[in-house]
mmCIF file of C-alpha atoms in Angstrom:
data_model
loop_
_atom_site.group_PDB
_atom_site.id
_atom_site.type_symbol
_atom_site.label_atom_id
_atom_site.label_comp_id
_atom_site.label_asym_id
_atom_site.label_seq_id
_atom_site.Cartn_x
_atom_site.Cartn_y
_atom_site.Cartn_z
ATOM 1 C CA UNK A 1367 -3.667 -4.110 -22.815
ATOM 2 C CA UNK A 1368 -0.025 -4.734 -24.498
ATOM 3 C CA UNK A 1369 1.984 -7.593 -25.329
ATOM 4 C CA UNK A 1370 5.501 -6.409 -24.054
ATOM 5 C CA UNK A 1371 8.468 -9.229 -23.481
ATOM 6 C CA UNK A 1372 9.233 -11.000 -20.055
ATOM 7 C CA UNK A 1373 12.304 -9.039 -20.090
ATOM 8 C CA UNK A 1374 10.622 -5.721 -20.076
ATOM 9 C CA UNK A 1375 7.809 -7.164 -17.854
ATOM 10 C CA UNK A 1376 10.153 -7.666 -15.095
ATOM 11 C CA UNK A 1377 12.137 -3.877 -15.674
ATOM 12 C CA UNK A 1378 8.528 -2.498 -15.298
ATOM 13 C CA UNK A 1379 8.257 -4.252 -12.019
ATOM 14 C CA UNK A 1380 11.438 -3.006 -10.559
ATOM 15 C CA UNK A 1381 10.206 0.482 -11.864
ATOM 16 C CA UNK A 1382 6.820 -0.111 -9.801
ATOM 17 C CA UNK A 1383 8.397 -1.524 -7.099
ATOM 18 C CA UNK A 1384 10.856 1.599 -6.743
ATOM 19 C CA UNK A 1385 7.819 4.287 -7.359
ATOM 20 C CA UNK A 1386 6.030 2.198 -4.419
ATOM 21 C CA UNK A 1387 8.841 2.506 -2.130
ATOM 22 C CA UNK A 1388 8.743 6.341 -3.038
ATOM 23 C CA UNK A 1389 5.490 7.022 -2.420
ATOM 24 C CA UNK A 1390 5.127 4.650 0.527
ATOM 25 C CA UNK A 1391 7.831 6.977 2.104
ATOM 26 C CA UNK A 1392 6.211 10.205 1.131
ATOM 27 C CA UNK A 1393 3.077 9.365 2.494
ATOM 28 C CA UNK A 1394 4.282 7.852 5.928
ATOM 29 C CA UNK A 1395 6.874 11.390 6.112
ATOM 30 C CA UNK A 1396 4.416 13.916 5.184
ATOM 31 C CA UNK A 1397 0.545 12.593 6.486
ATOM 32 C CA UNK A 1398 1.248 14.606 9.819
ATOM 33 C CA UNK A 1399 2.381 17.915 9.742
ATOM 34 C CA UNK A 1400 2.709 20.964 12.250
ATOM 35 C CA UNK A 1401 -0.271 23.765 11.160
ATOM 36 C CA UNK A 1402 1.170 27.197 10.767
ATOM 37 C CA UNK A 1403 4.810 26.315 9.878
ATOM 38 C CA UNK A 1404 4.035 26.544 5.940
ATOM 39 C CA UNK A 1405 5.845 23.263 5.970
ATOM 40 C CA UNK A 1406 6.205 20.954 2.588
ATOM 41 C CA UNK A 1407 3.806 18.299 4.343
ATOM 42 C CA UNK A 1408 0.864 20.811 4.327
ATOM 43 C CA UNK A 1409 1.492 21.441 0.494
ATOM 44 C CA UNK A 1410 2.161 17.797 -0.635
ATOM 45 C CA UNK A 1411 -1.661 15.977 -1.323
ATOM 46 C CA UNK A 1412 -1.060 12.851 0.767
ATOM 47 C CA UNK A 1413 -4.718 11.356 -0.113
ATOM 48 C CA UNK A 1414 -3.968 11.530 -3.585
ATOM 49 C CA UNK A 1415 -0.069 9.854 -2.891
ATOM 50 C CA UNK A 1416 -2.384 7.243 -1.338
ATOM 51 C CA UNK A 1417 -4.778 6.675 -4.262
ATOM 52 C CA UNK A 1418 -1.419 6.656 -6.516
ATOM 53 C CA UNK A 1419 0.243 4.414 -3.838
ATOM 54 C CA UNK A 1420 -3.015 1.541 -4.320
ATOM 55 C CA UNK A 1421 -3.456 1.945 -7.638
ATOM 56 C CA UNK A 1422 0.212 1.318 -8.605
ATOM 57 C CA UNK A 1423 0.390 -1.825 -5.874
ATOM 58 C CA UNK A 1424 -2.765 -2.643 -8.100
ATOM 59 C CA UNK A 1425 -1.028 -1.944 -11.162
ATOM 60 C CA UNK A 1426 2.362 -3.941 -9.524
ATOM 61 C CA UNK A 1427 0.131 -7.280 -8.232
ATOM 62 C CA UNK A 1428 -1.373 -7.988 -12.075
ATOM 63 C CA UNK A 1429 2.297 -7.472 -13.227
ATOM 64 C CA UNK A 1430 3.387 -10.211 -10.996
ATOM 65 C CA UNK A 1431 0.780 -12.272 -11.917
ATOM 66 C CA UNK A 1432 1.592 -11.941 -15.565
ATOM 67 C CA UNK A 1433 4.960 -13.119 -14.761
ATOM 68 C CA UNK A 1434 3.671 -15.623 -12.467
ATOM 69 C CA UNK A 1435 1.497 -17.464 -15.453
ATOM 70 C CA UNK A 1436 3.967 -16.668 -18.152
ATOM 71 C CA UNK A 1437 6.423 -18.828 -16.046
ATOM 72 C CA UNK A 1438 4.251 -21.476 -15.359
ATOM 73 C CA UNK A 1439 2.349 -21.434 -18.307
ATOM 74 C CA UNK A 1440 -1.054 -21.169 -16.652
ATOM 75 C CA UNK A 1441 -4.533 -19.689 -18.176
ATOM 76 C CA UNK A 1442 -4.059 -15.944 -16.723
ATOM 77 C CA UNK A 1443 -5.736 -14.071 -13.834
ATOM 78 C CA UNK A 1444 -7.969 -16.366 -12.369
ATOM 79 C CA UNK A 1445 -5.217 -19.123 -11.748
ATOM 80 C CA UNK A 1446 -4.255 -20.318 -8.475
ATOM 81 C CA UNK A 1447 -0.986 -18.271 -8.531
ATOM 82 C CA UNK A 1448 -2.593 -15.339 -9.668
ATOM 83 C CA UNK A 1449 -4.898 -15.840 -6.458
ATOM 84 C CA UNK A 1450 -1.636 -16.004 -4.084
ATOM 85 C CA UNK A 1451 0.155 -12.721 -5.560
ATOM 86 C CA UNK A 1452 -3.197 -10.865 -4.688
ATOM 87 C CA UNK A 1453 -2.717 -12.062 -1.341
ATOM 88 C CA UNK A 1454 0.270 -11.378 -0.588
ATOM 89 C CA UNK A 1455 -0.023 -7.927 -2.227
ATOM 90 C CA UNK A 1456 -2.869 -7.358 -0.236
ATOM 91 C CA UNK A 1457 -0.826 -8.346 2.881
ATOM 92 C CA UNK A 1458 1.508 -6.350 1.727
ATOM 93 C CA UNK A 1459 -0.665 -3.109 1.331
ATOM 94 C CA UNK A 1460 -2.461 -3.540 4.924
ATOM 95 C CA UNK A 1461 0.856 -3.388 6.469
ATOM 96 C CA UNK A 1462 2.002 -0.453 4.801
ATOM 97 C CA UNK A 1463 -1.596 1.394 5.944
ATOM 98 C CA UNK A 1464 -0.752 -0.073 9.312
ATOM 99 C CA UNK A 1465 2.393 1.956 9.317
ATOM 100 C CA UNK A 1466 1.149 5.328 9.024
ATOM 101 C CA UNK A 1467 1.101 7.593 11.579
ATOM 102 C CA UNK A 1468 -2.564 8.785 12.008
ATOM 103 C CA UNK A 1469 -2.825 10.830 15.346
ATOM 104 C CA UNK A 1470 -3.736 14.702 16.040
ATOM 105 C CA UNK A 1471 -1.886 16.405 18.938
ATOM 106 C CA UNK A 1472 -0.973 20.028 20.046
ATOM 107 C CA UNK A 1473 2.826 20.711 21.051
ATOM 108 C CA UNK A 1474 3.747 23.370 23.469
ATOM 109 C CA UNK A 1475 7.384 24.673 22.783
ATOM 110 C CA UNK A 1476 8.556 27.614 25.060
ATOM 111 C CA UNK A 1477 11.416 29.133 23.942
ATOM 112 C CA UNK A 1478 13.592 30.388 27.045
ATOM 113 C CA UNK A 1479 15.179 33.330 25.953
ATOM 114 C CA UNK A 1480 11.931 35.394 25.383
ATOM 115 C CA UNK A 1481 9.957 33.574 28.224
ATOM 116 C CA UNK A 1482 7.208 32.418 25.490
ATOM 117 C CA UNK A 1483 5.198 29.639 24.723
ATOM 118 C CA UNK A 1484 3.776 28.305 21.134
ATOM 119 C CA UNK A 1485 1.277 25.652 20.620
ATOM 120 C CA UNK A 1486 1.542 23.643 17.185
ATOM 121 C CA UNK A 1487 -0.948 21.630 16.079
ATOM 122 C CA UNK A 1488 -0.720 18.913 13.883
ATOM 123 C CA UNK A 1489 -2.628 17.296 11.644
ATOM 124 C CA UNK A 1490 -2.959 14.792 9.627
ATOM 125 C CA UNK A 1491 -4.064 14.447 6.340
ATOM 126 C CA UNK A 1492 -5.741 10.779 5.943
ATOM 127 C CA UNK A 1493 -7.131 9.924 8.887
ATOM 128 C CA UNK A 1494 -7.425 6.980 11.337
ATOM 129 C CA UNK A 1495 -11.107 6.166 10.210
ATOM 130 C CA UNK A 1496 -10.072 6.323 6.710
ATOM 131 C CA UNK A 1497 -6.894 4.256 7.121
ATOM 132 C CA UNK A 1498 -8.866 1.552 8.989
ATOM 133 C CA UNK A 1499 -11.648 1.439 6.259
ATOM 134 C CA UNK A 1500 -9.059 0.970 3.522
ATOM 135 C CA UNK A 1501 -7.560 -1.724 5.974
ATOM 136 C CA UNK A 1502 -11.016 -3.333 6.453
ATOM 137 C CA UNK A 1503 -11.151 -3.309 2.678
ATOM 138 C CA UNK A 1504 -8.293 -4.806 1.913
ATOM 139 C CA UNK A 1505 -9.137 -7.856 4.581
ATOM 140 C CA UNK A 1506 -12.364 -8.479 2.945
ATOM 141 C CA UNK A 1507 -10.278 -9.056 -0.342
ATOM 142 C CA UNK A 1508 -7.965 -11.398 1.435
ATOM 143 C CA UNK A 1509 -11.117 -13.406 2.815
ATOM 144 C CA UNK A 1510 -12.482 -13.564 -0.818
ATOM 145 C CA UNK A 1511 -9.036 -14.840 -2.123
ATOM 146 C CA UNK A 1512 -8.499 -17.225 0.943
ATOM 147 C CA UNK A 1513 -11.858 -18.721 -0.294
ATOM 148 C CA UNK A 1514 -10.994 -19.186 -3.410
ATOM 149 C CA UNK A 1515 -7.817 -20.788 -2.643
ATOM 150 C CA UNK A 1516 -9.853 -22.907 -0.180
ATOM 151 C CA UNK A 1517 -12.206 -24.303 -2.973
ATOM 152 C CA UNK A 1518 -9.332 -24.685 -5.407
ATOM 153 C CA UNK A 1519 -7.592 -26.856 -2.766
ATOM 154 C CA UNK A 1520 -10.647 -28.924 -2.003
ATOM 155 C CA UNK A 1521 -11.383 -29.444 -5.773
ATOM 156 C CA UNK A 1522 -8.208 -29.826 -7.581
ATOM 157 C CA UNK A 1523 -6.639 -33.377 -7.709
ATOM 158 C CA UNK A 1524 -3.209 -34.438 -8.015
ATOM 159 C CA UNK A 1525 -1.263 -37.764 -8.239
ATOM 160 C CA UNK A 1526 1.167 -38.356 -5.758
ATOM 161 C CA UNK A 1527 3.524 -41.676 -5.329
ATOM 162 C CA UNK A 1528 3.728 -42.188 -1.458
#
C-alpha cells in the first residue's frame, strides 16, 4: 500500500488503461494460431497475457475506486461506489472474454501451380471451457455485488423534498 497524489492516481490509470488495451489486443490476435507455420502466436504465452490481462483490470478497478472515494470522500472499498466500479469492471472483463476467438479448425489450402494440398490446423491457446469458466466467474461476482447494492438500497435512507 502507498499514499501517492490524485494527480498521479489518475496518470497510473491511463497507464493501466493503455497496458489493458495492449494486452486485450494481444490476446484476442494471437489465442488462435495455424500449427506448423512457426508463427509469433505459437511463441507468445496467451494464458499468462490473460492472467496479466485480470490481474491488471483487478489492479485498474481498486484504482478507480480510490479515485471514486477520494472524490466523494467516502470510507474506502466497501462503499457503495466502490461496489459499482467492480461492476462495471466486471462487465467490462466478461465482454472482453466474450470477444475471444476460441474455436479449433483444419484449413485446406491447395496451391495451383504444384497441384498440392496442405492442411493447417489451428489452435488455440485458452480454450472455450476455460473462457466460459472465467466468464461464469466473473457473473458470480456481479451477483455478489448486485446483492450488495440491493441491501444497501433497501437499508440506506435519504431525505428528499417532493
Amino acid at each position: 500500500i502507498m499514499k501517492i497524489t490524485l494527480r498521479k492516481a489518475l496518470n497510473l490509470k491511463n497507464k493501466l488503461v493503455g497496458e489493458i488495451n495492449e494486452l486485450g489486443s494481444i490476446i484476442v490476435s494471437h489465442n488462435r494460431y495455424e500449427t506448423g507455420r512457426n508463427s509469433l502466436s505459437e511463441k507468445i504465452d496467451v494464458k499468462l497475457k490473460l492472467s496479466e490481462y485480470i490481474k491488471k483490470k483487478n489492479d485498474l478497478t481498486a484504482l478507480k475506486i480510490a479515485i471514486v472515494n477520494a472524490n466523494a470522500n467516502s470510507d474506502g472499498s466497501n462503499s457503495i461506489y466502490g461496489t459499482l466500479m467492480k461492476i462495471e469492471e466486471t462487465k467490462s472483463l466478461i465482454s472482453f472474454l466474450k470477444g475471444i476467438q476460441t474455436d479449433t479448425t483444419c484449413r485446406e489450402q491447395t496451391d495451383y501451380r504444384t497441384n498440392t494440398t496442405t492442411i493447417t490446423e489451428v489452435k488455440v491457446q485458452v480454450s472455450y471451457e476455460e473462457i466460459q469458466g472465467l466468464i461464469k466467474k466473473a457473473e458470480k461476482q456481479i451477483e455478489e455485488f448486485l446483492d450488495a447494492v440491493e441491501e444497501f438500497n433497501g437499508t440506506t435512507r435519504i431525505e428528499v423534498n417532493i
